[in-house]
Amino acid sequence: MVAVLRILLRRIALLVPLLLGIVLFVFVVMRFSDVDPASAFFQGANPTPEQLHEFREENGLLDPLPVRYAGFVGDLLHGDMGISALTRAPVVDQVTTALPLTLQLTFLGLGIAVVLALLGGVTAAIHRDRLPDQLIRVVSLTGVAAPGFWLALLMIQYLAVDLGWFPTGGYVNPADSLTGWLRTMTLPALALSLPVAAQLTRIVRTAVVEELDKDYVRTAIGSGLPPRVVVGRNVLRNALINPLTVLGLRVGYLLGGAVVIETIFSLPGMGKLMIDAVKNGDPAVVQGVVLTTAAGFVVVNLVIDVLYLLVNPRLREAS
């Protein structure tokens, strides 16, 4: 436990320069945007050149870039992401309102992907080169090739419009109705998770097949242990290392894919917030959403690193 805590603290210390680098990258990229923050703030009001100059001076837009970056980092440390040019509301308020829905969608999709991948991958590995394996491989290949937005449109057409099992869009807060929340989130979560589940299924199958071919598995089964006990206690634990690597990277896909899925299903999350900000020329909101998403991706990969240590004790000893 002490070793895990020490490695965790080391990983957290490495996050500080990484997050500062992400902030610097986003800050520099946003400076190349064609949208002028002063003009965006006064959009539709026909400001005078004097008003534009005064706004830029008050908000430090005329300062050198290093000074502006230092001020930007300082504002972020105080929880200030700027003011929305469209709503005149603090960006952090809009982000904290939209973020819970995106997290619900992402982690619901992640849970579905993990369950489907484990069931499909382990089943295919146990029935290697037989009919269940062949069927699962065909389905997983189809899932890898199918984009999430295309699956979303198909689900809306057949499951929502034709059959009426689910709503075509909208969102119900789980505090108001858990059943309503599940009905509104099922299709978006499935559309988001199925491509990830398909890819993870192939990786889980390969990892489990490689583990089943090792001598200790043959010895354990030959000594009389039931195969399901060997697979559940030993094979899965040792085979999960490679899938965990891909899972950490796929979380970034889920966060990015939520932008499209939320727009298709009219979910008021981070994706829809950013799309609306881009359409309306609101650079502060775009910047806030991108920074929050990037920080979330970094934190999730920290969690994946911790799972590595829990699954494989040899990594703790090597570290």
PDB file of N, CA and C in Angstrom, residues 210-262:
ATOM      1  N   GLU A 210      -3.706 -15.402 -25.470  1.00  0.00           N
ATOM      2  CA  GLU A 210      -2.280 -15.515 -25.153  1.00  0.00           C
ATOM      3  C   GLU A 210      -2.078 -16.061 -23.746  1.00  0.00           C
ATOM      4  N   GLU A 211      -2.930 -15.640 -22.817  1.00  0.00           N
ATOM      5  CA  GLU A 211      -2.784 -16.099 -21.429  1.00  0.00           C
ATOM      6  C   GLU A 211      -3.195 -17.558 -21.286  1.00  0.00           C
ATOM      7  N   LEU A 212      -4.226 -17.971 -22.019  1.00  0.00           N
ATOM      8  CA  LEU A 212      -4.685 -19.361 -21.939  1.00  0.00           C
ATOM      9  C   LEU A 212      -3.646 -20.347 -22.470  1.00  0.00           C
ATOM     10  N   ASP A 213      -2.752 -19.883 -23.339  1.00  0.00           N
ATOM     11  CA  ASP A 213      -1.737 -20.755 -23.908  1.00  0.00           C
ATOM     12  C   ASP A 213      -0.516 -20.927 -23.004  1.00  0.00           C
ATOM     13  N   LYS A 214      -0.491 -20.260 -21.868  1.00  0.00           N
ATOM     14  CA  LYS A 214       0.683 -20.335 -20.993  1.00  0.00           C
ATOM     15  C   LYS A 214       0.648 -21.608 -20.147  1.00  0.00           C
ATOM     16  N   ASP A 215       1.831 -22.010 -19.699  1.00  0.00           N
ATOM     17  CA  ASP A 215       1.971 -23.297 -19.007  1.00  0.00           C
ATOM     18  C   ASP A 215       1.207 -23.338 -17.689  1.00  0.00           C
ATOM     19  N   TYR A 216       1.173 -22.219 -16.967  1.00  0.00           N
ATOM     20  CA  TYR A 216       0.544 -22.267 -15.646  1.00  0.00           C
ATOM     21  C   TYR A 216      -0.966 -22.547 -15.763  1.00  0.00           C
ATOM     22  N   VAL A 217      -1.573 -22.128 -16.868  1.00  0.00           N
ATOM     23  CA  VAL A 217      -3.006 -22.396 -17.065  1.00  0.00           C
ATOM     24  C   VAL A 217      -3.225 -23.888 -17.301  1.00  0.00           C
ATOM     25  N   ARG A 218      -2.386 -24.485 -18.159  1.00  0.00           N
ATOM     26  CA  ARG A 218      -2.515 -25.931 -18.400  1.00  0.00           C
ATOM     27  C   ARG A 218      -2.287 -26.717 -17.110  1.00  0.00           C
ATOM     28  N   THR A 219      -1.301 -26.282 -16.309  1.00  0.00           N
ATOM     29  CA  THR A 219      -0.991 -26.974 -15.061  1.00  0.00           C
ATOM     30  C   THR A 219      -2.159 -26.874 -14.085  1.00  0.00           C
ATOM     31  N   ALA A 220      -2.725 -25.679 -13.973  1.00  0.00           N
ATOM     32  CA  ALA A 220      -3.831 -25.476 -13.033  1.00  0.00           C
ATOM     33  C   ALA A 220      -5.047 -26.299 -13.436  1.00  0.00           C
ATOM     34  N   ILE A 221      -5.372 -26.311 -14.727  1.00  0.00           N
ATOM     35  CA  ILE A 221      -6.525 -27.094 -15.190  1.00  0.00           C
ATOM     36  C   ILE A 221      -6.229 -28.584 -15.069  1.00  0.00           C
ATOM     37  N   GLY A 222      -4.974 -28.977 -15.376  1.00  0.00           N
ATOM     38  CA  GLY A 222      -4.597 -30.388 -15.269  1.00  0.00           C
ATOM     39  C   GLY A 222      -4.624 -30.900 -13.844  1.00  0.00           C
ATOM     40  N   SER A 223      -4.425 -29.998 -12.877  1.00  0.00           N
ATOM     41  CA  SER A 223      -4.443 -30.424 -11.472  1.00  0.00           C
ATOM     42  C   SER A 223      -5.860 -30.526 -10.921  1.00  0.00           C
ATOM     43  N   GLY A 224      -6.856 -30.216 -11.737  1.00  0.00           N
ATOM     44  CA  GLY A 224      -8.237 -30.414 -11.309  1.00  0.00           C
ATOM     45  C   GLY A 224      -9.027 -29.159 -11.033  1.00  0.00           C
ATOM     46  N   LEU A 225      -8.408 -27.987 -11.157  1.00  0.00           N
ATOM     47  CA  LEU A 225      -9.149 -26.751 -10.927  1.00  0.00           C
ATOM     48  C   LEU A 225     -10.146 -26.515 -12.061  1.00  0.00           C
ATOM     49  N   PRO A 226     -11.368 -26.091 -11.741  1.00  0.00           N
ATOM     50  CA  PRO A 226     -12.347 -25.822 -12.809  1.00  0.00           C
ATOM     51  C   PRO A 226     -11.842 -24.693 -13.715  1.00  0.00           C
ATOM     52  N   PRO A 227     -12.027 -24.821 -15.031  1.00  0.00           N
ATOM     53  CA  PRO A 227     -11.548 -23.787 -15.951  1.00  0.00           C
ATOM     54  C   PRO A 227     -12.090 -22.402 -15.636  1.00  0.00           C
ATOM     55  N   ARG A 228     -13.361 -22.313 -15.192  1.00  0.00           N
ATOM     56  CA  ARG A 228     -13.921 -20.989 -14.900  1.00  0.00           C
ATOM     57  C   ARG A 228     -13.204 -20.331 -13.719  1.00  0.00           C
ATOM     58  N   VAL A 229     -12.721 -21.144 -12.764  1.00  0.00           N
ATOM     59  CA  VAL A 229     -11.980 -20.591 -11.623  1.00  0.00           C
ATOM     60  C   VAL A 229     -10.620 -20.080 -12.089  1.00  0.00           C
ATOM     61  N   VAL A 230      -9.958 -20.830 -12.943  1.00  0.00           N
ATOM     62  CA  VAL A 230      -8.647 -20.423 -13.456  1.00  0.00           C
ATOM     63  C   VAL A 230      -8.776 -19.141 -14.275  1.00  0.00           C
ATOM     64  N   VAL A 231      -9.803 -19.093 -15.120  1.00  0.00           N
ATOM     65  CA  VAL A 231     -10.001 -17.904 -15.951  1.00  0.00           C
ATOM     66  C   VAL A 231     -10.349 -16.706 -15.093  1.00  0.00           C
ATOM     67  N   GLY A 232     -11.254 -16.889 -14.137  1.00  0.00           N
ATOM     68  CA  GLY A 232     -11.708 -15.770 -13.319  1.00  0.00           C
ATOM     69  C   GLY A 232     -10.653 -15.236 -12.377  1.00  0.00           C
ATOM     70  N   ARG A 233      -9.844 -16.117 -11.779  1.00  0.00           N
ATOM     71  CA  ARG A 233      -8.887 -15.679 -10.761  1.00  0.00           C
ATOM     72  C   ARG A 233      -7.530 -15.303 -11.335  1.00  0.00           C
ATOM     73  N   ASN A 234      -7.095 -15.980 -12.357  1.00  0.00           N
ATOM     74  CA  ASN A 234      -5.721 -15.795 -12.829  1.00  0.00           C
ATOM     75  C   ASN A 234      -5.637 -15.213 -14.235  1.00  0.00           C
ATOM     76  N   VAL A 235      -6.348 -15.835 -15.168  1.00  0.00           N
ATOM     77  CA  VAL A 235      -6.200 -15.432 -16.571  1.00  0.00           C
ATOM     78  C   VAL A 235      -6.652 -13.989 -16.779  1.00  0.00           C
ATOM     79  N   LEU A 236      -7.847 -13.666 -16.284  1.00  0.00           N
ATOM     80  CA  LEU A 236      -8.360 -12.309 -16.488  1.00  0.00           C
ATOM     81  C   LEU A 236      -7.462 -11.261 -15.835  1.00  0.00           C
ATOM     82  N   ARG A 237      -7.002 -11.536 -14.638  1.00  0.00           N
ATOM     83  CA  ARG A 237      -6.150 -10.571 -13.924  1.00  0.00           C
ATOM     84  C   ARG A 237      -4.880 -10.272 -14.710  1.00  0.00           C
ATOM     85  N   ASN A 238      -4.273 -11.315 -15.267  1.00  0.00           N
ATOM     86  CA  ASN A 238      -3.029 -11.116 -16.010  1.00  0.00           C
ATOM     87  C   ASN A 238      -3.263 -10.585 -17.417  1.00  0.00           C
ATOM     88  N   ALA A 239      -4.458 -10.846 -17.972  1.00  0.00           N
ATOM     89  CA  ALA A 239      -4.728 -10.447 -19.347  1.00  0.00           C
ATOM     90  C   ALA A 239      -5.254  -9.019 -19.474  1.00  0.00           C
ATOM     91  N   LEU A 240      -5.566  -8.376 -18.353  1.00  0.00           N
ATOM     92  CA  LEU A 240      -6.207  -7.068 -18.425  1.00  0.00           C
ATOM     93  C   LEU A 240      -5.233  -5.908 -18.633  1.00  0.00           C
ATOM     94  N   ILE A 241      -3.927  -6.170 -18.636  1.00  0.00           N
ATOM     95  CA  ILE A 241      -2.960  -5.075 -18.747  1.00  0.00           C
ATOM     96  C   ILE A 241      -3.094  -4.349 -20.079  1.00  0.00           C
ATOM     97  N   ASN A 242      -3.033  -5.084 -21.187  1.00  0.00           N
ATOM     98  CA  ASN A 242      -3.141  -4.438 -22.506  1.00  0.00           C
ATOM     99  C   ASN A 242      -4.495  -3.761 -22.729  1.00  0.00           C
ATOM    100  N   PRO A 243      -5.621  -4.400 -22.377  1.00  0.00           N
ATOM    101  CA  PRO A 243      -6.896  -3.694 -22.518  1.00  0.00           C
ATOM    102  C   PRO A 243      -6.981  -2.418 -21.699  1.00  0.00           C
ATOM    103  N   LEU A 244      -6.343  -2.392 -20.524  1.00  0.00           N
ATOM    104  CA  LEU A 244      -6.358  -1.165 -19.719  1.00  0.00           C
ATOM    105  C   LEU A 244      -5.632  -0.031 -20.430  1.00  0.00           C
ATOM    106  N   THR A 245      -4.547  -0.371 -21.142  1.00  0.00           N
ATOM    107  CA  THR A 245      -3.825   0.657 -21.899  1.00  0.00           C
ATOM    108  C   THR A 245      -4.733   1.296 -22.933  1.00  0.00           C
ATOM    109  N   VAL A 246      -5.419   0.471 -23.692  1.00  0.00           N
ATOM    110  CA  VAL A 246      -6.310   0.985 -24.727  1.00  0.00           C
ATOM    111  C   VAL A 246      -7.496   1.713 -24.105  1.00  0.00           C
ATOM    112  N   LEU A 247      -7.980   1.210 -22.968  1.00  0.00           N
ATOM    113  CA  LEU A 247      -9.121   1.835 -22.311  1.00  0.00           C
ATOM    114  C   LEU A 247      -8.803   3.278 -21.927  1.00  0.00           C
ATOM    115  N   GLY A 248      -7.595   3.525 -21.417  1.00  0.00           N
ATOM    116  CA  GLY A 248      -7.210   4.889 -21.065  1.00  0.00           C
ATOM    117  C   GLY A 248      -7.235   5.818 -22.264  1.00  0.00           C
ATOM    118  N   LEU A 249      -6.788   5.318 -23.416  1.00  0.00           N
ATOM    119  CA  LEU A 249      -6.801   6.137 -24.630  1.00  0.00           C
ATOM    120  C   LEU A 249      -8.220   6.315 -25.161  1.00  0.00           C
ATOM    121  N   ARG A 250      -9.054   5.283 -25.019  1.00  0.00           N
ATOM    122  CA  ARG A 250     -10.416   5.356 -25.542  1.00  0.00           C
ATOM    123  C   ARG A 250     -11.303   6.310 -24.742  1.00  0.00           C
ATOM    124  N   VAL A 251     -10.934   6.584 -23.488  1.00  0.00           N
ATOM    125  CA  VAL A 251     -11.704   7.563 -22.717  1.00  0.00           C
ATOM    126  C   VAL A 251     -11.638   8.929 -23.396  1.00  0.00           C
ATOM    127  N   GLY A 252     -10.477   9.244 -23.977  1.00  0.00           N
ATOM    128  CA  GLY A 252     -10.372  10.478 -24.741  1.00  0.00           C
ATOM    129  C   GLY A 252     -11.311  10.480 -25.927  1.00  0.00           C
ATOM    130  N   TYR A 253     -11.455   9.323 -26.577  1.00  0.00           N
ATOM    131  CA  TYR A 253     -12.413   9.217 -27.684  1.00  0.00           C
ATOM    132  C   TYR A 253     -13.836   9.438 -27.185  1.00  0.00           C
ATOM    133  N   LEU A 254     -14.163   8.855 -26.035  1.00  0.00           N
ATOM    134  CA  LEU A 254     -15.508   9.010 -25.497  1.00  0.00           C
ATOM    135  C   LEU A 254     -15.807  10.473 -25.172  1.00  0.00           C
ATOM    136  N   LEU A 255     -14.832  11.167 -24.577  1.00  0.00           N
ATOM    137  CA  LEU A 255     -15.040  12.583 -24.261  1.00  0.00           C
ATOM    138  C   LEU A 255     -15.198  13.407 -25.538  1.00  0.00           C
ATOM    139  N   GLY A 256     -14.365  13.104 -26.551  1.00  0.00           N
ATOM    140  CA  GLY A 256     -14.475  13.832 -27.814  1.00  0.00           C
ATOM    141  C   GLY A 256     -15.725  13.460 -28.584  1.00  0.00           C
ATOM    142  N   GLY A 257     -16.079  12.170 -28.555  1.00  0.00           N
ATOM    143  CA  GLY A 257     -17.270  11.727 -29.261  1.00  0.00           C
ATOM    144  C   GLY A 257     -18.550  12.272 -28.665  1.00  0.00           C
ATOM    145  N   ALA A 258     -18.501  12.632 -27.377  1.00  0.00           N
ATOM    146  CA  ALA A 258     -19.681  13.204 -26.735  1.00  0.00           C
ATOM    147  C   ALA A 258     -20.097  14.514 -27.390  1.00  0.00           C
ATOM    148  N   VAL A 259     -19.153  15.226 -28.013  1.00  0.00           N
ATOM    149  CA  VAL A 259     -19.483  16.481 -28.692  1.00  0.00           C
ATOM    150  C   VAL A 259     -20.515  16.235 -29.785  1.00  0.00           C
ATOM    151  N   VAL A 260     -20.277  15.224 -30.615  1.00  0.00           N
ATOM    152  CA  VAL A 260     -21.187  14.912 -31.720  1.00  0.00           C
ATOM    153  C   VAL A 260     -22.472  14.278 -31.198  1.00  0.00           C
ATOM    154  N   ILE A 261     -22.339  13.318 -30.293  1.00  0.00           N
ATOM    155  CA  ILE A 261     -23.511  12.586 -29.799  1.00  0.00           C
ATOM    156  C   ILE A 261     -24.467  13.514 -29.063  1.00  0.00           C
ATOM    157  N   GLU A 262     -23.933  14.423 -28.240  1.00  0.00           N
ATOM    158  CA  GLU A 262     -24.797  15.355 -27.516  1.00  0.00           C
ATOM    159  C   GLU A 262     -25.537  16.281 -28.484  1.00  0.00           C
TER     160      GLU A 262
END
